[in-house]
Amino acid sequence: MFYHDRELQYKVRVDKPNPVFARMLQQAIGGIEGEIRVCLQYLFQGWGSRGPQKYRNMLLETGTEEIAHIEMLATAVALNLEGAPMSVQDEFAKDKMVGAVLGGIDPRHVLSSGLAAMAVDANGVPFNGSWVVGSGNLAADMHANVMAEATGRVLATRLWEATDDPGMKDMLAFLIARDTMHQNQWLAVLEEIGGLAGAHPIPNSFPQSEENQNFNYSFVSTYIGNDTTEGGRWTSGPSIDGKGEFRVEKAQPLGGIPQLAPPEPRGHAQTE
Amino acid sequence: MFYHDRELQYKVRVDKPNPVFARMLQQAIGGIEGEIRVCLQYLFQGWGSRGPQKYRNMLLETGTEEIAHIEMLATAVALNLEGAPMSVQDEFAKDKMVGAVLGGIDPRHVLSSGLAAMAVDANGVPFNGSWVVGSGNLAADMHANVMAEATGRVLATRLWEATDDPGMKDMLAFLIARDTMHQNQWLAVLEEIGGLAGAHPIPNSFPQSEENQNFNYSFVSTYIGNDTTEGGRWTSGPSIDGKGEFRVEKAQPLGGIPQLAPPEPRGHAQTE
Amino acid sequence: MFYHDRELQYKVRVDKPNPVFARMLQQAIGGIEGEIRVCLQYLFQGWGSRGPQKYRNMLLETGTEEIAHIEMLATAVALNLEGAPMSVQDEFAKDKMVGAVLGGIDPRHVLSSGLAAMAVDANGVPFNGSWVVGSGNLAADMHANVMAEATGRVLATRLWEATDDPGMKDMLAFLIARDTMHQNQWLAVLEEIGGLAGAHPIPNSFPQSEENQNFNYSFVSTYIGNDTTEGGRWTSGPSIDGKGEFRVEKAQPLGGIPQLAPPEPRGHAQTE
Amino acid sequence: MFYHDRELQYKVRVDKPNPVFARMLQQAIGGIEGEIRVCLQYLFQGWGSRGPQKYRNMLLETGTEEIAHIEMLATAVALNLEGAPMSVQDEFAKDKMVGAVLGGIDPRHVLSSGLAAMAVDANGVPFNGSWVVGSGNLAADMHANVMAEATGRVLATRLWEATDDPGMKDMLAFLIARDTMHQNQWLAVLEEIGGLAGAHPIPNSFPQSEENQNFNYSFVSTYIGNDTTEGGRWTSGPSIDGKGEFRVEKAQPLGGIPQLAPPEPRGHAQTE
Amino acid sequence: MFYHDRELQYKVRVDKPNPVFARMLQQAIGGIEGEIRVCLQYLFQGWGSRGPQKYRNMLLETGTEEIAHIEMLATAVALNLEGAPMSVQDEFAKDKMVGAVLGGIDPRHVLSSGLAAMAVDANGVPFNGSWVVGSGNLAADMHANVMAEATGRVLATRLWEATDDPGMKDMLAFLIARDTMHQNQWLAVLEEIGGLAGAHPIPNSFPQSEENQNFNYSFVSTYIGNDTTEGGRWTSGPSIDGKGEFRVEKAQPLGGIPQLAPPEPRGHAQTE
Amino acid sequence: MFYHDRELQYKVRVDKPNPVFARMLQQAIGGIEGEIRVCLQYLFQGWGSRGPQKYRNMLLETGTEEIAHIEMLATAVALNLEGAPMSVQDEFAKDKMVGAVLGGIDPRHVLSSGLAAMAVDANGVPFNGSWVVGSGNLAADMHANVMAEATGRVLATRLWEATDDPGMKDMLAFLIARDTMHQNQWLAVLEEIGGLAGAHPIPNSFPQSEENQNFNYSFVSTYIGNDTTEGGRWTSGPSIDGKGEFRVEKAQPLGGIPQLAPPEPRGHAQTE
Ligand SMILES: [Ca+2]
Ligand SMILES: [Ca+2]
Ligand SMILES: [Ca+2]
Ligand SMILES: [Ca+2]
Ligand SMILES: [Ca+2]
Ligand SMILES: [Ca+2]
């Protein structure tokens, strides 16, 4: 169950409202790197957790924190939209700057939401539930979470660079810090459940003896030329999971040419 | 540039065609854990690569291998669809097994593709380009790739369990082996560019002094009760990136209650 | 800000797990009538609220309750999936009932989530952020909310009819009751801000003198035949908003035939 | 069956073509508040209508009118696109105004449609069939329709404010008037089938004795603080449907902590 | 403008309702080969038509006919859903056939629409406005229309094979006939505007002297082996548009290795 | 199987980087007229091909070439993004041109991809797998391919007009030439399998005697007025497929008024 506090987790202050920045902030709300995604991802992982209770608890706590981040960003969008241009015509002709701003805003902030945040990304593409990854495998999910916080922190640092509003920079410095912690948090779980050698290959519950032994540690080079290795770590030496030895193999076809049956008559292929 | 070979990378054999399994295999083609996603993800990461050339080359080679995996799975779908029921009515009434099969197939395999694979998942939901993650940050992208191969290998092992067709099990054992390698391959890049301490927090090019120092290594507990830590690795000790010390803090609101301006008249809020 | 309690808002008990019913429950999680939609809708409306504070507070409180409903339903899905068939082949041939169940389940519950809920509807179509309506007009939003709770309660009663599991019926009887309250709650706001006569036409802040006076209270009949009225309430008498008189008018074209300019040469229309 | 007239329902005149306004008008065509949605929504509701014939007839007539609204708006988009900039480069450098316009247009109006309307919203996001709500419950559907016309009229008034083109203002004044009527029309049906007391809770065919009697008229306050009621109409007094008495209850967990079974081995959770 | 008739264009009779066939029919309503797509496609092409008036008129007339086809199919879906199973539990256990049917239906027909058609395909994937193609080039659009009617007629013949209900077969025989006409109709326009030699390459308004003369009539063989031609018509002889001579060329890279600039510092790539 | 070459198929040179043009180029990558679509379309058609082997081979070879086109365009996007504005604030106020550019770019090129191409269209709408058409009928598929190359070449000529960068014009002149060939190539297959008379109506394997003989060659005029024919080729004379005679018929309803059963009680329609 959940409870709400009317105060925000951290201060959201906008010194100079900028509707173009409002649009950019939408990426951190409804984009694939955004807070709705991590919020639902951690909550769904927690709700489906079938292992030790402490992971469920922790996932649900951090998922709950992420709702507060959506709240902060939604507030920041609304504050940045104050004073946005509401008309294309007169001002457009008279004031080039308004025209420029108009080009950069999300028109739906004016037309659809009445100067408020929406569940969409910086291009107005709606949040998509397919981004909510929970596989039932804790290690796979922790990697999904590290990835979400890594791309999320990259996004937040780019937003930080894109503005010189002190209030916005302060809010983003908070969110960037939280992403630092969350990256570490998911990595801590990975360490706890065995680290690289213990966890990989994921899932570690599938008997590796059943996988094809000729291809599980080979870099298959599909390069049409010759010098494929370039000394990459993945071309020789022990594999990172400690269970094999890297090697390089030129791609070659082992599967023959596939032969499908002729068309089923009731499927009405063309008579050629 | 790219070239094609008429032979498959590895043998695709279906001993007992099963249209319900064909539908399941679609998840490995057009699902978020599937081969179209990793194919385009590695290719787009390679095409946008602005760092050392060897990562670009390697990404493009493995992206190219993944096209061959789509090809294998598309062939497997077509072979599993041979003999699928083409009608709901007569057989439906007469043969309960056909009715059961009919329930489990993707009707679009009969209606839309003529017993061939499509660019959709196991529920017929189309492949979505938003899943193709390439952030311009190599470490974030490598985590995205490990995550894709981890959820992909989980999927492949579940498909392996779902069938007892020897041909299908053999093909899946090959694909599972490739996922083992690919997990290791992306982890090898992460090791090469600094490992946990060197790479995190991602992006490592943002000065950590700019992030909020009070919140970058705290587990914020949003639990309404008391015992939040449960000894998790993320609650104390050095952080995984080696740059901080984990601690636990009860969530508390620091941001006050937000105050938005009244509605803009031309936005036609309701007069209350 | 938000807090989490490890206990559920209401008991979720599954007496006889049924993976087909698990799939149906997904509609109440990730469908357009589902709980993710109302949760985000009320929260976004609250975060963008620019009128009296009490509506913001109330919206955020009820939005918070809806997260607990997602949690209950996600738990119900996970419990219904216990014992789901994991394989298509052997059992398929041997046990017709398993085949039938297999046809009715969401294969991604087996393949993607590991027997847990996902952010999708009963057909596996992902939740879509476009469903989150917040217009910045309180009356319009209250109607959006009544509509969500009306279709939501219809859905919940159909789920109640679809199962005879006592635990599931009890949980649904709770959710149905909450929908009763929530319908009344949004209607109470509509009463408070003026009722039918005060609130309509929405937005009531647009001067009605500016709208076309010939068409604002006419039922335009596009029926090609004659008897269009059939005594419907909308054909005569005072309008529901009390600002006009209903009448019926046969559709007729007043706009002439549109004339577009010839193609722009650089747009490369066909030379005909 | 349907027939077409070459003339428009109402005049569409554009005095000063403005491709940025063309983009905005797309929201009224292919957006969730737009005309394709109401058109298909009323038609599908009519086609699925299983109650008195007069509702079916009326829904189909108004659905048919909405096609004429799409036609008017599509014409308006085409007229506003005449003279749109076809190139980014030269003009871009030379004329700042063209650059500003270029920023605000939908590039697909130039690249994909050849200066014509498309079935997308103001951000180019395609129309989505999930928005077409028809529940089989007349009261729920009427609320869906009121909501569509309320958000639609809000949108139309914002478009009216965004332009000073007399022709466009005249066309929008017509469409705004039609939305006034349509709001009243669906409300008239709601009055006819019982009004608030007769229709709610929707569906009124479910025996209220089956819903949980402790929670059907309580405002559940999830606020972590104390003063939750603020005298809202929804906190005390008779419920709007006349079937209960409003009261307020602090949220408390009644459901215990959920216990899921351990992972199914063939689902390959991680061995921890 | 548009008008409605209460009678259908052609009789829709269902002798033996079959909810699995109802689901299949959805493909012809809301699928990419379906009637909503052609309806909107022809209407949008007509509304954007900037050439001779007769094409506009004809497109709008046929677009109008397609609404009647949606209407027929929506009626057929509703009729096929009568008697559909409303519950998973009891019957499921007792009657294997009901279980089988249950597996094959769209659960949203029961849960969301109340036994009526929806704007979705046979897998419940919503209609998508991106499928509505209108390019502003008449020849390209005619090909889009032939393609729509060709895949549409293939779909209709497969539906015809999938049922033995005489009423449904009769309705489909009508729709198949209309697709025959519509294929011919769009081909007739192509003949009228110049046929293969006159219309191709589309757009014929772009000066072919500006396209790269070395690659406009070569089949580029990307086959890694040798025997690429196999005597296909596209390998030698005059081109179909009569403006060139087919030849075959082995793929070879002419573009060198691309060199991108190093990362922009504010984009926070990883420090490697 | 597939191989990769590090060199591009054709030179990609950008003389004056323009981030607005980068956004436009995205339409040719991830739009419905773009290269990902044709690439996957030809490959999936090839992988599902059940007719003569030479069509499979050719489809796979050209599908492989299209990957190289995605590669070229992705490179062009990255090169055009060099020097893109990374911030909205300071420069925005100071330099109107930067503001104008900012309005026209895809903000996700800055925020999400780090100045690289993405699998989206010019509005940031993700590539959608539903666009990948492969019907199992060769003639229908060839029309789908001609259509893709016709709209694709229209798009490419518009991009050519939109830029005056010599490098970009040269690259587009190459891609336009390839579209010329590909249109001819699919038309060549259509000629080879029978031309208009042999191939139509598609599918030609369905016995035309089964289609409704009264409606297969009639233009059904839904025009409410009189003069419907205007001498169009589709109104009289032999049909294009040579199997009928065109004629015109005024639309008239033959299907009566549909009668649906009353609502199923467990579906909880409203009690009216
Ligand atoms: Ca966060
Ligand atoms: Ca793979
Ligand atoms: Ca609820
Ligand atoms: Ca309207
Ligand atoms: Ca049709
Ligand atoms: Ca191409």
XYZ file of N, CA and C in Angstrom, chain F residues 37-189:
459
model
N 12.123 -0.270 -42.921
C 10.923 -0.971 -43.379
C 11.220 -1.835 -44.597
N 11.818 -1.269 -45.633
C 12.061 -2.097 -46.818
C 13.051 -3.209 -46.505
N 14.044 -2.918 -45.700
C 15.026 -3.942 -45.338
C 14.324 -5.151 -44.710
N 13.574 -4.914 -43.650
C 12.913 -6.037 -42.981
C 11.830 -6.642 -43.869
N 11.157 -5.815 -44.654
C 10.089 -6.339 -45.507
C 10.636 -7.338 -46.516
N 11.725 -6.976 -47.191
C 12.264 -7.884 -48.204
C 12.854 -9.132 -47.539
N 13.512 -8.944 -46.395
C 14.090 -10.113 -45.716
C 12.995 -11.060 -45.225
N 11.980 -10.525 -44.562
C 10.910 -11.416 -44.085
C 10.185 -12.090 -45.255
N 9.957 -11.355 -46.345
C 9.333 -11.994 -47.512
C 10.209 -13.128 -48.026
N 11.524 -12.890 -48.058
C 12.434 -13.932 -48.517
C 12.428 -15.132 -47.579
N 12.501 -14.877 -46.302
C 12.553 -15.989 -45.338
C 11.268 -16.819 -45.342
N 10.147 -16.200 -45.724
C 8.880 -16.931 -45.743
C 8.512 -17.444 -47.123
N 9.378 -17.216 -48.092
C 9.061 -17.561 -49.485
C 8.897 -19.067 -49.674
N 7.771 -19.473 -50.226
C 7.474 -20.890 -50.438
C 7.361 -21.239 -51.920
N 7.686 -20.275 -52.801
C 7.620 -20.540 -54.223
C 9.005 -20.800 -54.795
N 9.197 -20.483 -56.080
C 10.500 -20.717 -56.725
C 11.638 -20.039 -55.958
N 12.747 -20.744 -55.863
C 13.900 -20.294 -55.075
C 14.459 -18.956 -55.556
N 14.290 -18.645 -56.837
C 14.963 -17.433 -57.323
C 14.366 -16.175 -56.721
N 13.082 -16.204 -56.374
C 12.497 -15.022 -55.743
C 13.030 -14.852 -54.319
N 13.113 -15.965 -53.609
C 13.724 -15.908 -52.272
C 15.129 -15.305 -52.335
N 15.921 -15.813 -53.233
C 17.309 -15.343 -53.318
C 17.358 -13.841 -53.598
N 16.540 -13.427 -54.552
C 16.573 -12.029 -54.947
C 16.075 -11.128 -53.833
N 15.010 -11.535 -53.175
C 14.500 -10.744 -52.048
C 15.566 -10.591 -50.961
N 16.271 -11.685 -50.677
C 17.271 -11.610 -49.615
C 18.458 -10.746 -50.032
N 18.808 -10.781 -51.298
C 19.928 -9.937 -51.751
C 19.576 -8.458 -51.661
N 18.370 -8.118 -52.077
C 18.005 -6.702 -52.038
C 17.726 -6.259 -50.599
N 17.141 -7.141 -49.790
C 16.990 -6.816 -48.368
C 18.343 -6.509 -47.736
N 19.343 -7.266 -48.151
C 20.701 -7.036 -47.629
C 21.243 -5.687 -48.095
N 20.957 -5.327 -49.323
C 21.411 -4.005 -49.778
C 20.785 -2.902 -48.931
N 19.543 -3.093 -48.541
C 18.863 -2.033 -47.787
C 19.511 -1.786 -46.425
N 20.124 -2.825 -45.845
C 20.835 -2.568 -44.575
C 21.925 -1.530 -44.815
N 22.571 -1.646 -45.969
C 23.628 -0.682 -46.298
C 23.066 0.720 -46.480
N 21.801 0.814 -46.881
C 21.185 2.143 -47.003
C 20.893 2.722 -45.619
N 20.415 1.891 -44.716
C 20.232 2.391 -43.337
C 21.569 2.919 -42.831
N 22.609 2.148 -43.090
C 23.957 2.514 -42.625
C 24.390 3.873 -43.186
N 24.135 4.078 -44.464
C 24.510 5.357 -45.075
C 23.734 6.509 -44.424
N 22.452 6.315 -44.243
C 21.632 7.391 -43.691
C 21.963 7.640 -42.221
N 22.244 6.578 -41.477
C 22.624 6.766 -40.077
C 23.920 7.563 -40.000
N 24.827 7.289 -40.908
C 26.076 8.059 -40.967
C 25.781 9.518 -41.303
N 24.883 9.736 -42.246
C 24.530 11.105 -42.638
C 23.901 11.871 -41.473
N 23.091 11.190 -40.692
C 22.482 11.851 -39.525
C 23.577 12.262 -38.540
N 24.481 11.341 -38.244
C 25.541 11.647 -37.272
C 26.384 12.824 -37.746
N 26.702 12.845 -39.035
C 27.528 13.941 -39.562
C 26.774 15.266 -39.536
N 25.482 15.245 -39.804
C 24.708 16.480 -39.777
C 24.509 17.006 -38.353
N 24.677 16.136 -37.365
C 24.447 16.578 -35.986
C 25.692 17.198 -35.358
N 26.816 17.135 -36.038
C 28.021 17.709 -35.440
C 27.862 19.228 -35.337
N 28.074 19.733 -34.150
C 27.896 21.156 -33.900
C 26.484 21.563 -33.518
N 25.614 20.600 -33.263
C 24.235 20.931 -32.881
C 24.217 21.647 -31.534
N 23.223 22.525 -31.314
C 23.154 23.246 -30.043
C 22.817 22.288 -28.902
N 23.567 22.408 -27.808
C 23.408 21.486 -26.683
C 22.653 22.127 -25.520
N 22.246 23.370 -25.659
C 21.662 24.074 -24.522
C 20.555 24.984 -25.001
N 19.518 25.121 -24.194
C 18.415 25.985 -24.587
C 18.539 27.409 -24.067
N 19.393 27.637 -23.106
C 19.153 28.849 -22.360
C 19.937 30.058 -22.855
N 21.202 30.097 -22.598
C 21.945 31.298 -22.957
C 21.859 31.617 -24.433
N 22.313 30.667 -25.214
C 22.328 30.906 -26.642
C 20.933 31.287 -27.127
N 19.960 30.647 -26.554
C 18.593 30.883 -26.962
C 18.269 32.372 -26.908
N 18.626 32.957 -25.794
C 18.321 34.373 -25.640
C 19.178 35.225 -26.568
N 20.389 34.791 -26.786
C 21.303 35.670 -27.506
C 21.230 35.544 -29.019
N 21.064 34.380 -29.509
C 21.240 34.147 -30.946
C 19.956 33.560 -31.521
N 19.267 34.359 -32.277
C 17.979 33.905 -32.785
C 18.122 32.698 -33.695
N 19.229 32.638 -34.415
C 19.392 31.515 -35.334
C 19.497 30.197 -34.570
N 20.245 30.218 -33.485
C 20.343 28.992 -32.694
C 18.963 28.592 -32.160
N 18.212 29.593 -31.758
C 16.848 29.309 -31.306
C 16.041 28.658 -32.409
N 16.174 29.179 -33.595
C 15.419 28.619 -34.718
C 15.860 27.184 -34.984
N 17.158 26.965 -34.980
C 17.643 25.599 -35.193
C 17.106 24.691 -34.097
N 17.200 25.187 -32.884
C 16.762 24.391 -31.748
C 15.308 23.950 -31.908
N 14.492 24.868 -32.421
C 13.095 24.506 -32.627
C 12.944 23.358 -33.605
N 13.831 23.290 -34.580
C 13.646 22.317 -35.645
C 14.316 20.988 -35.433
N 15.149 20.863 -34.411
C 15.840 19.581 -34.246
C 14.993 18.607 -33.444
N 15.406 17.357 -33.494
C 14.818 16.360 -32.606
C 15.579 16.446 -31.283
N 14.916 16.847 -30.189
C 15.656 16.996 -28.928
C 16.284 15.691 -28.454
N 15.732 14.582 -28.891
C 16.327 13.301 -28.480
C 17.666 13.053 -29.175
N 17.942 13.727 -30.290
C 19.291 13.616 -30.859
C 20.324 14.153 -29.880
N 19.938 15.160 -29.098
C 20.822 15.695 -28.070
C 20.729 14.882 -26.780
N 19.508 14.565 -26.381
C 19.288 14.009 -25.043
C 19.457 12.498 -24.973
N 19.033 11.800 -26.010
C 18.972 10.334 -25.919
C 20.107 9.623 -26.646
N 20.456 10.091 -27.840
C 21.395 9.316 -28.656
C 22.801 9.894 -28.665
N 22.982 11.077 -28.118
C 24.320 11.658 -28.155
C 24.761 11.976 -29.566
N 23.908 12.635 -30.335
C 24.234 13.079 -31.696
C 24.431 11.900 -32.655
N 23.505 10.989 -32.621
C 23.550 9.843 -33.530
C 22.123 9.525 -33.980
N 22.029 8.713 -35.017
C 20.727 8.324 -35.552
C 19.996 7.388 -34.604
N 18.683 7.362 -34.721
C 17.843 6.463 -33.920
C 16.864 5.743 -34.860
N 16.211 4.721 -34.322
C 15.253 3.939 -35.116
C 13.871 4.579 -35.053
N 13.815 5.853 -35.410
C 12.572 6.623 -35.331
C 12.394 7.438 -36.610
N 11.205 8.039 -36.772
C 10.961 8.877 -37.936
C 11.281 10.343 -37.633
N 10.903 11.247 -38.539
C 11.282 12.656 -38.395
C 10.582 13.335 -37.228
N 9.572 12.712 -36.664
C 8.927 13.236 -35.464
C 9.295 12.458 -34.212
N 10.264 11.578 -34.313
C 10.658 10.793 -33.157
C 9.726 9.638 -32.867
N 8.796 9.358 -33.769
C 7.904 8.214 -33.580
C 8.668 6.947 -33.953
N 8.716 5.974 -33.045
C 9.543 4.798 -33.304
C 9.086 3.976 -34.515
N 10.048 3.370 -35.169
C 9.762 2.373 -36.194
C 8.782 1.345 -35.646
N 7.851 0.918 -36.488
C 6.802 -0.001 -36.047
C 6.775 -1.242 -36.932
N 6.938 -2.401 -36.299
C 7.036 -3.652 -37.046
C 5.808 -4.004 -37.862
N 4.686 -3.328 -37.586
C 3.478 -3.626 -38.357
C 3.631 -3.212 -39.816
N 4.606 -2.365 -40.100
C 4.794 -1.899 -41.477
C 5.462 -2.952 -42.359
N 5.976 -4.002 -41.743
C 6.701 -5.038 -42.484
C 5.688 -6.002 -43.071
N 5.346 -5.806 -44.319
C 4.295 -6.593 -44.952
C 4.880 -7.749 -45.736
N 4.437 -8.928 -45.413
C 4.762 -10.126 -46.186
C 3.555 -11.030 -46.080
N 2.858 -11.217 -47.191
C 1.541 -11.846 -47.113
C 1.552 -13.324 -47.480
N 2.678 -13.789 -48.004
C 2.675 -15.154 -48.508
C 2.105 -15.248 -49.915
N 1.713 -14.103 -50.465
C 1.258 -14.061 -51.864
C 2.226 -13.166 -52.618
N 2.922 -13.736 -53.580
C 4.027 -13.024 -54.227
C 3.560 -11.739 -54.921
N 2.414 -11.787 -55.572
C 1.943 -10.607 -56.300
C 1.556 -9.491 -55.332
N 0.858 -9.855 -54.265
C 0.516 -8.834 -53.263
C 1.786 -8.229 -52.688
N 2.765 -9.070 -52.434
C 4.013 -8.576 -51.850
C 4.756 -7.667 -52.826
N 4.723 -8.013 -54.095
C 5.407 -7.156 -55.070
C 4.738 -5.779 -55.125
N 3.426 -5.737 -55.035
C 2.757 -4.428 -54.988
C 3.133 -3.675 -53.712
N 3.239 -4.401 -52.607
C 3.674 -3.743 -51.366
C 5.070 -3.155 -51.541
N 5.890 -3.851 -52.328
C 7.265 -3.404 -52.522
C 7.334 -2.217 -53.483
N 6.557 -2.276 -54.545
C 6.507 -1.124 -55.461
C 6.034 0.102 -54.692
N 5.014 -0.077 -53.900
C 4.486 1.029 -53.104
C 5.549 1.592 -52.166
N 6.295 0.701 -51.523
C 7.333 1.162 -50.600
C 8.405 1.954 -51.340
N 8.776 1.482 -52.520
C 9.821 2.178 -53.275
C 9.280 3.453 -53.934
N 7.987 3.483 -54.238
C 7.410 4.698 -54.820
C 7.320 5.795 -53.766
N 6.759 5.483 -52.603
C 6.713 6.502 -51.547
C 8.132 6.808 -51.057
N 9.005 5.819 -51.083
C 10.390 6.044 -50.664
C 11.117 6.986 -51.616
N 10.882 6.823 -52.916
C 11.559 7.716 -53.886
C 10.970 9.116 -53.819
N 9.643 9.230 -53.597
C 9.043 10.553 -53.396
C 9.713 11.234 -52.198
N 9.863 10.499 -51.116
C 10.522 11.053 -49.930
C 11.949 11.496 -50.257
N 12.676 10.657 -50.966
C 14.086 10.973 -51.249
C 14.202 12.218 -52.142
N 13.284 12.374 -53.086
C 13.360 13.579 -53.932
C 13.017 14.824 -53.114
N 12.120 14.678 -52.144
C 11.810 15.833 -51.289
C 12.989 16.190 -50.391
N 13.690 15.187 -49.906
C 14.899 15.462 -49.124
C 15.949 16.133 -50.011
N 16.040 15.688 -51.241
C 16.991 16.276 -52.202
C 16.675 17.752 -52.413
N 15.385 18.091 -52.496
C 14.985 19.491 -52.665
C 15.231 20.298 -51.386
N 15.182 19.639 -50.258
C 15.237 20.357 -48.977
C 16.651 20.767 -48.585
N 17.643 20.288 -49.300
C 19.027 20.596 -48.934
C 19.773 21.173 -50.132
N 20.777 21.997 -49.851
C 21.677 22.389 -50.944
C 23.106 21.979 -50.620
N 23.227 21.061 -49.668
C 24.552 20.539 -49.350
C 24.966 19.570 -50.456
N 26.085 19.856 -51.138
C 26.458 19.005 -52.285
C 26.673 17.544 -51.905
N 27.254 17.305 -50.737
C 27.470 15.919 -50.324
C 26.148 15.192 -50.118
N 25.232 15.860 -49.474
C 23.927 15.236 -49.230
C 23.171 15.020 -50.544
N 23.259 16.001 -51.435
C 22.562 15.842 -52.725
C 23.138 14.650 -53.492
N 24.454 14.471 -53.398
C 25.091 13.353 -54.102
C 24.635 12.014 -53.509
N 24.601 11.931 -52.190
C 24.139 10.691 -51.543
C 22.682 10.404 -51.920
N 21.863 11.437 -51.901
C 20.445 11.230 -52.223
C 20.269 10.856 -53.693
N 21.089 11.417 -54.566
C 21.002 11.048 -55.992
C 21.307 9.558 -56.172
N 22.176 9.025 -55.323
C 22.442 7.593 -55.357
C 21.220 6.810 -54.866
N 20.679 7.220 -53.744
C 19.536 6.482 -53.179
C 18.317 6.580 -54.094
N 18.130 7.732 -54.724
C 17.020 7.883 -55.675
C 17.197 6.911 -56.843
N 18.420 6.789 -57.310
C 18.688 5.846 -58.403
C 18.368 4.414 -57.979
N 18.736 4.068 -56.755
C 18.439 2.711 -56.285
C 16.930 2.485 -56.209
N 16.181 3.504 -55.834
C 14.720 3.366 -55.776
C 14.148 3.187 -57.185
N 14.736 3.866 -58.157
C 14.324 3.650 -59.550
C 14.474 2.173 -59.914
N 15.659 1.652 -59.631
C 15.893 0.240 -59.944
C 14.917 -0.651 -59.179
N 14.758 -0.395 -57.898
C 13.922 -1.299 -57.098
C 12.461 -1.255 -57.548
N 11.955 -0.099 -57.928
C 10.597 -0.070 -58.501
C 10.542 -0.982 -59.722
N 11.518 -0.836 -60.585
C 11.538 -1.657 -61.802
C 11.689 -3.138 -61.484
N 12.464 -3.408 -60.473
C 12.740 -4.797 -60.112
C 11.466 -5.532 -59.679
N 10.661 -4.887 -58.836
C 9.433 -5.548 -58.384
C 8.411 -5.594 -59.508
N 8.415 -4.567 -60.359
C 7.525 -4.607 -61.535
C 7.940 -5.732 -62.491
N 9.241 -5.991 -62.549
C 9.719 -7.076 -63.410
C 9.201 -8.425 -62.927
N 9.165 -8.600 -61.638
C 8.598 -9.847 -61.114
C 7.118 -9.931 -61.496
